[in-house]
Amino acid sequence: MNDKQLVAIEAAKHVENGMLVGLGTGSTADLFIEELARRMKEDKLKCKVVSSSAASARKAGDLGLQLMEMADISHLDLYVDGADEVTPDLTLLKGRGADLVKEKLLAKAAGQFFVLIDQSKLVSRIGEKYPIPVEVPPFSWQLVKHGLENAGGKVVLRKKDDQPAVSSHGSWILDVTFEPRLDAATLDDLLNSTPGVVEHGIFRGLARGVFMAENGSVTQRWA
Ligand code: 5RP
């Protein structure tokens, strides 16, 4: 069993009958979906799920999980997702999968948000390993790019097969770096107050628990 499977199994132990569970996006979130499906079959666990992306919805549907539409919910019990970077104060960088709007909506609306990582995701500051993903409607990308460049950022439109990468609901993604690096609070405020940004990858004050696998064992950190 690999480290990502270990944290997925540990997080799935927290799911109880009757819960509405949010499904994240990415390879670790996929393993959590698989473990949830196993528990539903073998332990007769009864829960409903809501997905953060078309990919997770497809996976959940294929495994027979009972999917709710996001438009039909106003609260969920638990949201479980991976992350690209995690700092000691449990600030996260997310968004390599390009579905930030739904991910942050679910993380914020959930009673609890659990983050599943391996040790390679730990950083001392946000932006250490990856640029900050910034989700924009296609019509605003040039203006947002210009605005963030004026604020000192280097901005690259994310591409897939030579075309702009598109999120589940039609946004494009700008990958932004600042040199010298800005702290997460300053970046968060800057991106929150930039018109035309629909969402970005800094998740501050949202994670309740981080499950981290390291050499075959799982440690938990709680906010
Ligand atoms: C998607 C994300 C993912 O959770 C993040 O990229 C981690 O992915 P993985 O579990 O595959 O390492 O933020 O937008």
GROMACS .gro file of C-alpha atoms and ligand atoms in nm:
model
  237
    1MET     CA    1   0.000   0.000   0.000
    2ASN     CA    2   0.142   0.342  -0.091
    3ASP     CA    3   0.137   0.662   0.117
    4LYS     CA    4  -0.155   0.818  -0.070
    5GLN     CA    5  -0.368   0.507  -0.011
    6LEU     CA    6  -0.282   0.514   0.359
    7VAL     CA    7  -0.409   0.870   0.414
    8ALA     CA    8  -0.717   0.804   0.200
    9ILE     CA    9  -0.810   0.504   0.416
   10GLU     CA   10  -0.747   0.698   0.739
   11ALA     CA   11  -0.968   0.989   0.629
   12ALA     CA   12  -1.248   0.759   0.513
   13LYS     CA   13  -1.271   0.618   0.868
   14HIS     CA   14  -1.420   0.956   0.969
   15VAL     CA   15  -1.720   0.918   0.737
   16GLU     CA   16  -2.038   0.819   0.921
   17ASN     CA   17  -2.382   0.704   0.811
   18GLY     CA   18  -2.600   0.985   0.678
   19MET     CA   19  -2.317   1.225   0.602
   20LEU     CA   20  -2.293   1.438   0.290
   21VAL     CA   21  -1.927   1.420   0.183
   22GLY     CA   22  -1.747   1.649  -0.061
   23LEU     CA   23  -1.506   1.484  -0.302
   24GLY     CA   24  -1.187   1.664  -0.400
   25THR     CA   25  -0.991   1.635  -0.721
   26GLY     CA   26  -0.660   1.465  -0.798
   27SER     CA   27  -0.484   1.134  -0.745
   28THR     CA   28  -0.519   1.134  -0.364
   29ALA     CA   29  -0.884   1.241  -0.375
   30ASP     CA   30  -0.944   0.955  -0.623
   31LEU     CA   31  -0.810   0.705  -0.370
   32PHE     CA   32  -1.042   0.850  -0.105
   33ILE     CA   33  -1.337   0.803  -0.346
   34GLU     CA   34  -1.232   0.440  -0.398
   35GLU     CA   35  -1.210   0.379  -0.024
   36LEU     CA   36  -1.550   0.537   0.030
   37ALA     CA   37  -1.696   0.307  -0.235
   38ARG     CA   38  -1.533   0.008  -0.066
   39ARG     CA   39  -1.677   0.108   0.273
   40MET     CA   40  -2.022   0.152   0.120
   41LYS     CA   41  -2.010  -0.200  -0.024
   42GLU     CA   42  -1.832  -0.387   0.254
   43ASP     CA   43  -1.929  -0.190   0.569
   44LYS     CA   44  -2.276  -0.095   0.435
   45LEU     CA   45  -2.189   0.271   0.496
   46LYS     CA   46  -2.467   0.500   0.375
   47CYS     CA   47  -2.366   0.849   0.265
   48LYS     CA   48  -2.417   1.090  -0.021
   49VAL     CA   49  -2.144   1.277  -0.205
   50VAL     CA   50  -2.097   1.603  -0.392
   51SER     CA   51  -1.810   1.650  -0.629
   52SER     CA   52  -1.563   1.936  -0.689
   53SER     CA   53  -1.499   1.853  -1.056
   54ALA     CA   54  -1.624   1.665  -1.358
   55ALA     CA   55  -1.342   1.411  -1.309
   56SER     CA   56  -1.442   1.331  -0.949
   57ALA     CA   57  -1.809   1.317  -1.042
   58ARG     CA   58  -1.729   1.065  -1.316
   59LYS     CA   59  -1.520   0.852  -1.081
   60ALA     CA   60  -1.786   0.861  -0.807
   61GLY     CA   61  -2.059   0.775  -1.058
   62ASP     CA   62  -1.858   0.483  -1.200
   63LEU     CA   63  -1.818   0.342  -0.848
   64GLY     CA   64  -2.189   0.374  -0.770
   65LEU     CA   65  -2.173   0.656  -0.514
   66GLN     CA   66  -2.489   0.862  -0.470
   67LEU     CA   67  -2.407   1.203  -0.618
   68MET     CA   68  -2.582   1.527  -0.524
   69GLU     CA   69  -2.570   1.838  -0.744
   70MET     CA   70  -2.383   2.127  -0.587
   71ALA     CA   71  -2.667   2.360  -0.681
   72ASP     CA   72  -2.899   2.155  -0.457
   73ILE     CA   73  -2.699   2.171  -0.133
   74SER     CA   74  -2.643   2.447   0.124
   75HIS     CA   75  -2.410   2.259   0.360
   76LEU     CA   76  -2.199   1.943   0.373
   77ASP     CA   77  -2.055   1.750   0.664
   78LEU     CA   78  -1.705   1.678   0.542
   79TYR     CA   79  -1.487   1.776   0.246
   80VAL     CA   80  -1.176   1.570   0.167
   81ASP     CA   81  -0.914   1.676  -0.085
   82GLY     CA   82  -0.542   1.677  -0.161
   83ALA     CA   83  -0.313   1.980  -0.180
   84ASP     CA   84   0.004   2.086  -0.359
   85GLU     CA   85   0.165   2.272  -0.067
   86VAL     CA   86   0.090   2.283   0.307
   87THR     CA   87   0.258   2.524   0.552
   88PRO     CA   88   0.301   2.465   0.929
   89ASP     CA   89  -0.006   2.685   1.002
   90LEU     CA   90  -0.213   2.465   0.762
   91THR     CA   91  -0.239   2.721   0.485
   92LEU     CA   92  -0.273   2.535   0.155
   93LEU     CA   93  -0.187   2.585  -0.207
   94LYS     CA   94  -0.420   2.397  -0.440
   95GLY     CA   95  -0.520   2.396  -0.801
   96ARG     CA   96  -0.294   2.185  -1.019
   97GLY     CA   97  -0.625   2.023  -1.121
   98ALA     CA   98  -0.779   2.358  -1.222
   99ASP     CA   99  -1.112   2.329  -1.034
  100LEU     CA  100  -1.062   2.591  -0.765
  101VAL     CA  101  -1.407   2.749  -0.753
  102LYS     CA  102  -1.586   2.432  -0.654
  103GLU     CA  103  -1.299   2.313  -0.432
  104LYS     CA  104  -1.299   2.631  -0.222
  105LEU     CA  105  -1.680   2.647  -0.208
  106LEU     CA  106  -1.693   2.295  -0.067
  107ALA     CA  107  -1.398   2.352   0.170
  108LYS     CA  108  -1.567   2.661   0.313
  109ALA     CA  109  -1.918   2.514   0.337
  110ALA     CA  110  -1.809   2.188   0.500
  111GLY     CA  111  -1.841   2.123   0.873
  112GLN     CA  112  -1.488   1.983   0.849
  113PHE     CA  113  -1.222   1.994   0.576
  114PHE     CA  114  -0.957   1.721   0.574
  115VAL     CA  115  -0.645   1.747   0.359
  116LEU     CA  116  -0.457   1.438   0.244
  117ILE     CA  117  -0.087   1.470   0.163
  118ASP     CA  118   0.246   1.296   0.171
  119GLN     CA  119   0.557   1.455   0.319
  120SER     CA  120   0.664   1.602  -0.017
  121LYS     CA  121   0.380   1.859   0.008
  122LEU     CA  122   0.513   2.025   0.326
  123VAL     CA  123   0.666   2.370   0.265
  124SER     CA  124   0.774   2.658   0.486
  125ARG     CA  125   0.591   2.915   0.270
  126ILE     CA  126   0.322   2.916   0.002
  127GLY     CA  127   0.464   2.941  -0.349
  128GLU     CA  128   0.784   2.757  -0.259
  129LYS     CA  129   0.739   2.484  -0.520
  130TYR     CA  130   0.454   2.596  -0.744
  131PRO     CA  131   0.310   2.915  -0.890
  132ILE     CA  132  -0.023   3.035  -0.750
  133PRO     CA  133  -0.311   2.916  -0.975
  134VAL     CA  134  -0.562   3.193  -1.044
  135GLU     CA  135  -0.894   3.101  -1.207
  136VAL     CA  136  -1.047   3.358  -1.443
  137PRO     CA  137  -1.334   3.368  -1.692
  138PRO     CA  138  -1.175   3.362  -2.041
  139PHE     CA  139  -1.286   3.720  -2.118
  140SER     CA  140  -1.094   3.862  -1.820
  141TRP     CA  141  -0.760   3.687  -1.860
  142GLN     CA  142  -0.568   3.969  -2.030
  143LEU     CA  143  -0.690   4.236  -1.787
  144VAL     CA  144  -0.618   4.018  -1.482
  145LYS     CA  145  -0.273   3.929  -1.623
  146HIS     CA  146  -0.195   4.296  -1.674
  147GLY     CA  147  -0.320   4.388  -1.324
  148LEU     CA  148  -0.114   4.117  -1.154
  149GLU     CA  149   0.196   4.208  -1.358
  150ASN     CA  150   0.154   4.568  -1.240
  151ALA     CA  151   0.153   4.433  -0.884
  152GLY     CA  152   0.489   4.261  -0.950
  153GLY     CA  153   0.373   3.918  -1.063
  154LYS     CA  154   0.495   3.699  -1.346
  155VAL     CA  155   0.186   3.551  -1.514
  156VAL     CA  156   0.160   3.249  -1.745
  157LEU     CA  157  -0.164   3.127  -1.903
  158ARG     CA  158  -0.182   2.753  -1.834
  159LYS     CA  159  -0.200   2.545  -2.154
  160LYS     CA  160  -0.305   2.191  -2.233
  161ASP     CA  161  -0.230   2.052  -2.581
  162ASP     CA  162  -0.136   2.406  -2.692
  163GLN     CA  163  -0.478   2.541  -2.591
  164PRO     CA  164  -0.578   2.722  -2.268
  165ALA     CA  165  -0.648   2.466  -1.993
  166VAL     CA  166  -1.018   2.480  -1.903
  167SER     CA  167  -1.178   2.405  -1.565
  168SER     CA  168  -1.494   2.191  -1.528
  169HIS     CA  169  -1.708   2.503  -1.566
  170GLY     CA  170  -1.517   2.690  -1.836
  171SER     CA  171  -1.260   2.903  -1.651
  172TRP     CA  172  -0.900   2.951  -1.763
  173ILE     CA  173  -0.603   2.932  -1.526
  174LEU     CA  174  -0.321   3.182  -1.481
  175ASP     CA  175  -0.010   3.053  -1.299
  176VAL     CA  176   0.139   3.345  -1.106
  177THR     CA  177   0.474   3.389  -0.928
  178PHE     CA  178   0.602   3.686  -0.731
  179GLU     CA  179   0.972   3.758  -0.693
  180PRO     CA  180   1.058   3.847  -0.421
  181ARG     CA  181   0.795   3.614  -0.281
  182LEU     CA  182   0.501   3.764  -0.094
  183ASP     CA  183   0.361   3.601   0.220
  184ALA     CA  184   0.036   3.403   0.192
  185ALA     CA  185  -0.180   3.665   0.367
  186THR     CA  186  -0.062   3.943   0.134
  187LEU     CA  187  -0.113   3.722  -0.173
  188ASP     CA  188  -0.455   3.612  -0.052
  189ASP     CA  189  -0.566   3.975   0.000
  190LEU     CA  190  -0.423   4.086  -0.335
  191LEU     CA  191  -0.596   3.808  -0.530
  192ASN     CA  192  -0.924   3.846  -0.338
  193SER     CA  193  -0.933   4.213  -0.431
  194THR     CA  194  -0.837   4.176  -0.800
  195PRO     CA  195  -1.144   4.222  -1.025
  196GLY     CA  196  -1.191   3.941  -1.277
  197VAL     CA  197  -1.040   3.672  -1.049
  198VAL     CA  198  -1.307   3.415  -0.976
  199GLU     CA  199  -1.089   3.206  -0.743
  200HIS     CA  200  -0.728   3.130  -0.657
  201GLY     CA  201  -0.530   2.847  -0.501
  202ILE     CA  202  -0.448   2.987  -0.156
  203PHE     CA  203  -0.671   2.826   0.109
  204ARG     CA  204  -0.622   3.009   0.440
  205GLY     CA  205  -0.801   2.915   0.761
  206LEU     CA  206  -1.003   2.639   0.597
  207ALA     CA  207  -0.827   2.310   0.673
  208ARG     CA  208  -0.944   2.146   0.996
  209GLY     CA  209  -0.717   1.843   0.974
  210VAL     CA  210  -0.417   1.741   0.766
  211PHE     CA  211  -0.344   1.369   0.727
  212MET     CA  212   0.015   1.318   0.622
  213ALA     CA  213   0.173   0.990   0.521
  214GLU     CA  214   0.541   0.940   0.573
  215ASN     CA  215   0.725   0.612   0.521
  216GLY     CA  216   0.419   0.398   0.570
  217SER     CA  217   0.261   0.571   0.870
  218VAL     CA  218   0.006   0.852   0.902
  219THR     CA  219   0.033   1.158   1.123
  220GLN     CA  220  -0.255   1.398   1.181
  221ARG     CA  221  -0.235   1.772   1.245
  222TRP     CA  222  -0.538   1.963   1.364
  223ALA     CA  223  -0.617   2.335   1.337
  2245RP     C1  224  -0.657   1.989  -0.758
  2245RP     C2  225  -0.574   1.992  -0.635
  2245RP     C3  226  -0.516   1.861  -0.590
  2245RP     O1  227  -0.575   1.828  -0.470
  2245RP     C4  228  -0.367   1.876  -0.575
  2245RP     O2  229  -0.315   1.910  -0.701
  2245RP     C5  230  -0.302   1.747  -0.523
  2245RP     O3  231  -0.315   1.646  -0.619
  2245RP     P1  232  -0.261   1.499  -0.593
  2245RP     O4  233  -0.346   1.439  -0.488
  2245RP     O5  234  -0.279   1.431  -0.727
  2245RP     O6  235  -0.116   1.509  -0.554
  2245RP     O7  236  -0.557   2.092  -0.570
  2245RP     O8  237  -0.699   2.119  -0.793
   0.00000   0.00000   0.00000
